[in-house]
PDB file of C-alpha atoms in Angstrom:
ATOM      1  CA  MET A   1      94.269 108.579  82.036  1.00  0.00           C
ATOM      2  CA  ARG A   2      94.169 106.941  78.628  1.00  0.00           C
ATOM      3  CA  LEU A   3      92.540 103.640  77.707  1.00  0.00           C
ATOM      4  CA  THR A   4      93.540 101.734  74.584  1.00  0.00           C
ATOM      5  CA  LEU A   5      91.330  98.892  73.390  1.00  0.00           C
ATOM      6  CA  PHE A   6      92.271  96.393  70.703  1.00  0.00           C
ATOM      7  CA  ASP A   7      90.167  93.942  68.777  1.00  0.00           C
ATOM      8  CA  LEU A   8      92.146  90.746  68.243  1.00  0.00           C
ATOM      9  CA  ASP A   9      91.326  88.734  65.128  1.00  0.00           C
ATOM     10  CA  GLY A  10      92.225  90.587  61.964  1.00  0.00           C
ATOM     11  CA  THR A  11      93.452  93.543  64.033  1.00  0.00           C
ATOM     12  CA  LEU A  12      96.450  92.391  66.066  1.00  0.00           C
ATOM     13  CA  LEU A  13      96.465  88.937  64.449  1.00  0.00           C
ATOM     14  CA  PRO A  14      96.489  88.277  60.692  1.00  0.00           C
ATOM     15  CA  LEU A  15      94.038  85.416  61.229  1.00  0.00           C
ATOM     16  CA  ASP A  16      90.790  84.615  62.997  1.00  0.00           C
ATOM     17  CA  SER A  17      91.828  82.642  66.081  1.00  0.00           C
ATOM     18  CA  ASP A  18      88.369  81.107  66.594  1.00  0.00           C
ATOM     19  CA  HIS A  19      88.213  79.828  63.016  1.00  0.00           C
ATOM     20  CA  ALA A  20      91.862  78.736  63.162  1.00  0.00           C
ATOM     21  CA  PHE A  21      91.286  76.792  66.380  1.00  0.00           C
ATOM     22  CA  GLY A  22      88.447  74.960  64.648  1.00  0.00           C
ATOM     23  CA  GLU A  23      90.824  74.008  61.859  1.00  0.00           C
ATOM     24  CA  PHE A  24      93.303  72.873  64.513  1.00  0.00           C
ATOM     25  CA  MET A  25      90.641  70.611  66.017  1.00  0.00           C
ATOM     26  CA  VAL A  26      90.384  68.918  62.619  1.00  0.00           C
ATOM     27  CA  HIS A  27      94.185  68.645  62.499  1.00  0.00           C
ATOM     28  CA  LEU A  28      94.181  66.919  65.906  1.00  0.00           C
ATOM     29  CA  GLY A  29      91.462  64.533  64.783  1.00  0.00           C
ATOM     30  CA  TRP A  30      89.028  65.878  67.363  1.00  0.00           C
ATOM     31  CA  ALA A  31      86.489  66.941  64.711  1.00  0.00           C
ATOM     32  CA  ASP A  32      85.264  65.352  61.509  1.00  0.00           C
ATOM     33  CA  GLY A  33      87.257  67.070  58.795  1.00  0.00           C
ATOM     34  CA  GLN A  34      84.811  67.673  55.970  1.00  0.00           C
ATOM     35  CA  ALA A  35      81.620  68.249  57.961  1.00  0.00           C
ATOM     36  CA  PHE A  36      83.202  70.395  60.683  1.00  0.00           C
ATOM     37  CA  ARG A  37      85.260  72.443  58.247  1.00  0.00           C
ATOM     38  CA  GLN A  38      82.211  73.179  56.097  1.00  0.00           C
ATOM     39  CA  ARG A  39      80.094  74.316  59.062  1.00  0.00           C
ATOM     40  CA  ASN A  40      82.978  76.278  60.549  1.00  0.00           C
ATOM     41  CA  GLN A  41      83.384  78.139  57.267  1.00  0.00           C
ATOM     42  CA  GLN A  42      79.667  78.883  57.121  1.00  0.00           C
ATOM     43  CA  PHE A  43      79.790  80.472  60.572  1.00  0.00           C
ATOM     44  CA  PHE A  44      82.881  82.475  59.565  1.00  0.00           C
ATOM     45  CA  GLU A  45      81.097  83.823  56.496  1.00  0.00           C
ATOM     46  CA  GLN A  46      78.099  84.759  58.644  1.00  0.00           C
ATOM     47  CA  TYR A  47      80.438  86.650  60.963  1.00  0.00           C
ATOM     48  CA  GLN A  48      81.986  88.533  58.057  1.00  0.00           C
ATOM     49  CA  ALA A  49      78.506  89.431  56.832  1.00  0.00           C
ATOM     50  CA  GLY A  50      77.471  90.691  60.294  1.00  0.00           C
ATOM     51  CA  GLN A  51      74.886  87.909  60.662  1.00  0.00           C
ATOM     52  CA  LEU A  52      76.485  85.532  63.162  1.00  0.00           C
ATOM     53  CA  ASP A  53      74.394  83.887  65.881  1.00  0.00           C
ATOM     54  CA  ILE A  54      77.203  83.778  68.414  1.00  0.00           C
ATOM     55  CA  HIS A  55      75.324  81.468  70.795  1.00  0.00           C
ATOM     56  CA  ALA A  56      74.881  78.855  68.056  1.00  0.00           C
ATOM     57  CA  TYR A  57      78.502  79.288  67.029  1.00  0.00           C
ATOM     58  CA  VAL A  58      79.923  78.808  70.535  1.00  0.00           C
ATOM     59  CA  ASP A  59      77.847  75.655  71.012  1.00  0.00           C
ATOM     60  CA  PHE A  60      79.165  74.305  67.706  1.00  0.00           C
ATOM     61  CA  ALA A  61      82.777  75.398  68.120  1.00  0.00           C
ATOM     62  CA  THR A  62      83.275  74.010  71.634  1.00  0.00           C
ATOM     63  CA  GLN A  63      81.608  70.652  70.954  1.00  0.00           C
ATOM     64  CA  PRO A  64      84.794  68.853  69.769  1.00  0.00           C
ATOM     65  CA  TRP A  65      86.761  69.684  72.900  1.00  0.00           C
ATOM     66  CA  ARG A  66      84.529  70.499  75.829  1.00  0.00           C
ATOM     67  CA  GLU A  67      84.309  66.912  77.111  1.00  0.00           C
ATOM     68  CA  ARG A  68      88.066  66.396  77.075  1.00  0.00           C
ATOM     69  CA  ALA A  69      90.225  66.318  80.194  1.00  0.00           C
ATOM     70  CA  ALA A  70      91.973  69.457  81.385  1.00  0.00           C
ATOM     71  CA  PRO A  71      95.543  68.161  80.759  1.00  0.00           C
ATOM     72  CA  GLU A  72      94.615  67.233  77.197  1.00  0.00           C
ATOM     73  CA  LEU A  73      93.095  70.682  76.622  1.00  0.00           C
ATOM     74  CA  ALA A  74      96.145  72.401  78.058  1.00  0.00           C
ATOM     75  CA  GLN A  75      98.427  70.460  75.723  1.00  0.00           C
ATOM     76  CA  ALA A  76      96.222  71.301  72.722  1.00  0.00           C
ATOM     77  CA  SER A  77      96.292  74.985  73.651  1.00  0.00           C
ATOM     78  CA  GLN A  78     100.086  74.944  73.921  1.00  0.00           C
ATOM     79  CA  ARG A  79     100.398  73.264  70.528  1.00  0.00           C
ATOM     80  CA  PHE A  80      97.974  75.727  68.947  1.00  0.00           C
ATOM     81  CA  MET A  81     100.056  78.608  70.265  1.00  0.00           C
ATOM     82  CA  ALA A  82     103.336  77.074  69.087  1.00  0.00           C
ATOM     83  CA  GLU A  83     102.165  75.827  65.690  1.00  0.00           C
ATOM     84  CA  VAL A  84      99.597  78.434  64.643  1.00  0.00           C
ATOM     85  CA  VAL A  85      99.691  81.617  66.704  1.00  0.00           C
ATOM     86  CA  HIS A  86     103.368  82.342  67.304  1.00  0.00           C
ATOM     87  CA  PRO A  87     104.265  82.011  63.592  1.00  0.00           C
ATOM     88  CA  ALA A  88     101.463  84.504  62.853  1.00  0.00           C
ATOM     89  CA  LEU A  89     102.573  87.221  65.303  1.00  0.00           C
ATOM     90  CA  ARG A  90     103.737  90.344  63.485  1.00  0.00           C
ATOM     91  CA  ASP A  91     106.396  92.790  64.676  1.00  0.00           C
ATOM     92  CA  SER A  92     104.151  95.677  63.590  1.00  0.00           C
ATOM     93  CA  ALA A  93     101.366  94.574  65.945  1.00  0.00           C
ATOM     94  CA  LEU A  94     103.754  93.955  68.828  1.00  0.00           C
ATOM     95  CA  ALA A  95     105.312  97.385  68.259  1.00  0.00           C
ATOM     96  CA  LEU A  96     101.892  99.066  68.386  1.00  0.00           C
ATOM     97  CA  VAL A  97     101.122  97.410  71.712  1.00  0.00           C
ATOM     98  CA  ARG A  98     104.545  98.426  73.090  1.00  0.00           C
ATOM     99  CA  GLU A  99     104.045 102.003  71.920  1.00  0.00           C
ATOM    100  CA  HIS A 100     100.826 102.370  73.905  1.00  0.00           C
ATOM    101  CA  ALA A 101     102.254 100.545  76.916  1.00  0.00           C
ATOM    102  CA  GLN A 102     105.289 102.830  76.990  1.00  0.00           C
ATOM    103  CA  ALA A 103     102.968 105.846  76.790  1.00  0.00           C
ATOM    104  CA  GLY A 104     101.347 104.650  80.013  1.00  0.00           C
ATOM    105  CA  ASP A 105      97.986 103.681  78.513  1.00  0.00           C
ATOM    106  CA  GLU A 106      95.728 101.082  80.110  1.00  0.00           C
ATOM    107  CA  LEU A 107      95.625  98.249  77.557  1.00  0.00           C
ATOM    108  CA  VAL A 108      92.783  95.794  76.950  1.00  0.00           C
ATOM    109  CA  VAL A 109      91.982  93.317  74.204  1.00  0.00           C
ATOM    110  CA  VAL A 110      88.228  93.105  73.585  1.00  0.00           C
ATOM    111  CA  THR A 111      87.335  90.058  71.488  1.00  0.00           C
ATOM    112  CA  ALA A 112      84.315  87.967  70.584  1.00  0.00           C
ATOM    113  CA  THR A 113      86.493  84.849  70.645  1.00  0.00           C
ATOM    114  CA  ASN A 114      86.277  82.930  73.921  1.00  0.00           C
ATOM    115  CA  GLU A 115      88.811  83.222  76.721  1.00  0.00           C
ATOM    116  CA  PHE A 116      90.051  79.628  76.424  1.00  0.00           C
ATOM    117  CA  ILE A 117      91.477  80.386  72.996  1.00  0.00           C
ATOM    118  CA  THR A 118      92.457  84.004  73.496  1.00  0.00           C
ATOM    119  CA  ALA A 119      93.991  84.258  76.983  1.00  0.00           C
ATOM    120  CA  PRO A 120      97.358  82.745  75.891  1.00  0.00           C
ATOM    121  CA  ILE A 121      97.358  84.874  72.724  1.00  0.00           C
ATOM    122  CA  VAL A 122      96.776  88.101  74.612  1.00  0.00           C
ATOM    123  CA  ALA A 123      99.567  87.207  77.033  1.00  0.00           C
ATOM    124  CA  ALA A 124     101.910  86.618  74.088  1.00  0.00           C
ATOM    125  CA  LEU A 125     101.015  90.034  72.708  1.00  0.00           C
ATOM    126  CA  GLY A 126     101.911  91.648  76.014  1.00  0.00           C
ATOM    127  CA  VAL A 127      98.451  93.026  76.754  1.00  0.00           C
ATOM    128  CA  PRO A 128      97.649  92.742  80.483  1.00  0.00           C
ATOM    129  CA  SER A 129      93.831  92.675  80.334  1.00  0.00           C
ATOM    130  CA  LEU A 130      91.346  90.642  78.308  1.00  0.00           C
ATOM    131  CA  ILE A 131      87.620  91.047  77.775  1.00  0.00           C
ATOM    132  CA  ALA A 132      86.447  87.983  75.854  1.00  0.00           C
ATOM    133  CA  THR A 133      83.265  85.998  75.386  1.00  0.00           C
ATOM    134  CA  GLU A 134      83.081  83.858  78.515  1.00  0.00           C
ATOM    135  CA  LEU A 135      82.133  80.198  78.394  1.00  0.00           C
ATOM    136  CA  ALA A 136      79.509  78.871  80.789  1.00  0.00           C
ATOM    137  CA  ARG A 137      80.592  75.912  82.897  1.00  0.00           C
ATOM    138  CA  ASP A 138      78.703  73.240  84.780  1.00  0.00           C
ATOM    139  CA  ALA A 139      79.115  72.340  88.447  1.00  0.00           C
ATOM    140  CA  SER A 140      82.200  70.248  87.650  1.00  0.00           C
ATOM    141  CA  GLY A 141      83.838  73.118  85.782  1.00  0.00           C
ATOM    142  CA  ARG A 142      83.335  71.694  82.296  1.00  0.00           C
ATOM    143  CA  VAL A 143      82.372  73.981  79.443  1.00  0.00           C
ATOM    144  CA  SER A 144      78.673  73.511  78.665  1.00  0.00           C
ATOM    145  CA  GLY A 145      78.489  75.021  75.184  1.00  0.00           C
ATOM    146  CA  ALA A 146      76.575  78.090  76.381  1.00  0.00           C
ATOM    147  CA  ILE A 147      77.822  81.638  76.950  1.00  0.00           C
ATOM    148  CA  HIS A 148      78.171  83.110  80.422  1.00  0.00           C
ATOM    149  CA  GLY A 149      76.872  86.646  80.640  1.00  0.00           C
ATOM    150  CA  VAL A 150      76.977  89.094  77.730  1.00  0.00           C
ATOM    151  CA  PRO A 151      79.075  87.945  74.774  1.00  0.00           C
ATOM    152  CA  ALA A 152      81.804  90.395  73.778  1.00  0.00           C
ATOM    153  CA  PHE A 153      80.279  90.714  70.327  1.00  0.00           C
ATOM    154  CA  ARG A 154      78.883  93.691  68.415  1.00  0.00           C
ATOM    155  CA  HIS A 155      77.158  96.047  70.919  1.00  0.00           C
ATOM    156  CA  GLY A 156      77.968  93.535  73.644  1.00  0.00           C
ATOM    157  CA  LYS A 157      81.560  94.770  73.468  1.00  0.00           C
ATOM    158  CA  VAL A 158      80.416  98.169  74.716  1.00  0.00           C
ATOM    159  CA  THR A 159      78.449  96.558  77.532  1.00  0.00           C
ATOM    160  CA  ARG A 160      81.376  94.365  78.557  1.00  0.00           C
ATOM    161  CA  VAL A 161      83.831  97.290  78.545  1.00  0.00           C
ATOM    162  CA  GLN A 162      81.426  99.313  80.681  1.00  0.00           C
ATOM    163  CA  GLN A 163      81.072  96.369  83.079  1.00  0.00           C
ATOM    164  CA  TRP A 164      84.855  95.974  83.230  1.00  0.00           C
ATOM    165  CA  LEU A 165      85.282  99.653  84.041  1.00  0.00           C
ATOM    166  CA  ALA A 166      82.507  99.611  86.659  1.00  0.00           C
ATOM    167  CA  ALA A 167      84.150  96.661  88.410  1.00  0.00           C
ATOM    168  CA  ARG A 168      87.250  98.836  88.730  1.00  0.00           C
ATOM    169  CA  GLY A 169      85.256 101.817  90.002  1.00  0.00           C
ATOM    170  CA  GLN A 170      85.747 103.655  86.724  1.00  0.00           C
ATOM    171  CA  ALA A 171      83.641 105.039  83.888  1.00  0.00           C
ATOM    172  CA  ARG A 172      84.155 106.325  80.362  1.00  0.00           C
ATOM    173  CA  ALA A 173      84.333 109.917  81.593  1.00  0.00           C
ATOM    174  CA  ASP A 174      87.386 109.134  83.731  1.00  0.00           C
ATOM    175  CA  PHE A 175      89.586 108.855  80.633  1.00  0.00           C
ATOM    176  CA  GLU A 176      90.838 111.784  78.612  1.00  0.00           C
ATOM    177  CA  ARG A 177      91.228 109.492  75.611  1.00  0.00           C
ATOM    178  CA  ILE A 178      89.824 106.076  74.699  1.00  0.00           C
ATOM    179  CA  THR A 179      91.285 104.557  71.534  1.00  0.00           C
ATOM    180  CA  PHE A 180      89.896 101.471  69.854  1.00  0.00           C
ATOM    181  CA  TYR A 181      91.616  99.583  67.047  1.00  0.00           C
ATOM    182  CA  SER A 182      89.464  97.257  64.937  1.00  0.00           C
ATOM    183  CA  ASP A 183      89.277  95.767  61.461  1.00  0.00           C
ATOM    184  CA  SER A 184      85.556  94.958  61.406  1.00  0.00           C
ATOM    185  CA  THR A 185      82.182  96.636  61.034  1.00  0.00           C
ATOM    186  CA  ASN A 186      80.997  94.133  63.655  1.00  0.00           C
ATOM    187  CA  ASP A 187      82.789  96.466  66.075  1.00  0.00           C
ATOM    188  CA  LEU A 188      81.027  99.635  64.930  1.00  0.00           C
ATOM    189  CA  ALA A 189      79.311 100.163  68.284  1.00  0.00           C
ATOM    190  CA  LEU A 190      82.611 100.190  70.204  1.00  0.00           C
ATOM    191  CA  LEU A 191      84.346 102.245  67.510  1.00  0.00           C
ATOM    192  CA  GLU A 192      81.644 104.887  67.954  1.00  0.00           C
ATOM    193  CA  TRP A 193      81.785 104.631  71.765  1.00  0.00           C
ATOM    194  CA  ALA A 194      85.536 105.267  71.856  1.00  0.00           C
ATOM    195  CA  THR A 195      86.786 108.834  71.650  1.00  0.00           C
ATOM    196  CA  HIS A 196      89.332 107.845  68.997  1.00  0.00           C
ATOM    197  CA  ALA A 197      88.479 105.087  66.510  1.00  0.00           C
ATOM    198  CA  VAL A 198      91.207 103.569  64.352  1.00  0.00           C
ATOM    199  CA  ALA A 199      90.270 101.359  61.411  1.00  0.00           C
ATOM    200  CA  THR A 200      92.991  98.721  61.464  1.00  0.00           C
ATOM    201  CA  ASN A 201      93.574  96.470  58.445  1.00  0.00           C
ATOM    202  CA  PRO A 202      89.972  97.349  57.509  1.00  0.00           C
ATOM    203  CA  GLY A 203      87.806  95.605  54.970  1.00  0.00           C
ATOM    204  CA  PRO A 204      86.250  97.710  52.203  1.00  0.00           C
ATOM    205  CA  GLU A 205      83.129  98.685  54.162  1.00  0.00           C
ATOM    206  CA  LEU A 206      84.996  99.799  57.294  1.00  0.00           C
ATOM    207  CA  ALA A 207      87.555 101.612  55.151  1.00  0.00           C
ATOM    208  CA  ARG A 208      84.717 103.492  53.442  1.00  0.00           C
ATOM    209  CA  MET A 209      83.178 104.440  56.783  1.00  0.00           C
ATOM    210  CA  ALA A 210      86.557 105.515  58.138  1.00  0.00           C
ATOM    211  CA  HIS A 211      87.070 107.861  55.180  1.00  0.00           C
ATOM    212  CA  GLU A 212      83.587 109.328  55.677  1.00  0.00           C
ATOM    213  CA  ARG A 213      84.078 109.873  59.415  1.00  0.00           C
ATOM    214  CA  GLY A 214      87.683 110.971  59.367  1.00  0.00           C
ATOM    215  CA  TRP A 215      88.953 107.972  61.313  1.00  0.00           C
ATOM    216  CA  PRO A 216      92.619 107.139  60.740  1.00  0.00           C
ATOM    217  CA  ILE A 217      93.410 103.921  58.906  1.00  0.00           C
ATOM    218  CA  VAL A 218      96.333 101.748  60.000  1.00  0.00           C
ATOM    219  CA  LYS A 219      97.617  98.683  58.189  1.00  0.00           C
ATOM    220  CA  LEU A 220      99.682  96.411  60.404  1.00  0.00           C
ATOM    221  CA  PHE A 221      99.769  93.647  57.800  1.00  0.00           C
ATOM    222  CA  GLU A 222      98.212  92.748  54.479  1.00  0.00           C
TER     223      GLU A 222
END
């Protein structure tokens, strides 16, 4: 058996869907433009620097929408997909997913971005399974601003993949090959856990590490 794992933002998508959804909240008028955009950018820069407090970020990022009614949220998600995500999908990324699917690999997207944003994106990419940061909900089912369980971020991605496998009665040793595609040094723990790491659209630091370790480098887009 072969398992192929994909990061999402910057790897299969030429954008950061979490950051982009924040911008979309401003576009909808759900968030104060200047103040929200400035704080959103600060969190994004912290992520790029490997210094993000993901719990603080999730509380901030969900605040503009978590009190809204389900039909309104569903409509916003559909618009985000139509206006932002679908125009950003690249044939090269879709072809990579198809290649692994046709080879019979088990496919999973593993992303720090929450499942509300990413579930429709992963479906559009044709990947059947998603491991994302899960949002805690109150007794009425509303998002609380907290994270449920282990966030799928940094070493937490390894933990969440191991939990996902265990729930299926599987373990790392059951697979002859585990490939992980990622663009970010935030994913170093999962890149090292996989049997085959692929630096995908990497930044300078990950590209340097890939050269040192002999990991292949793939560029799906600029």
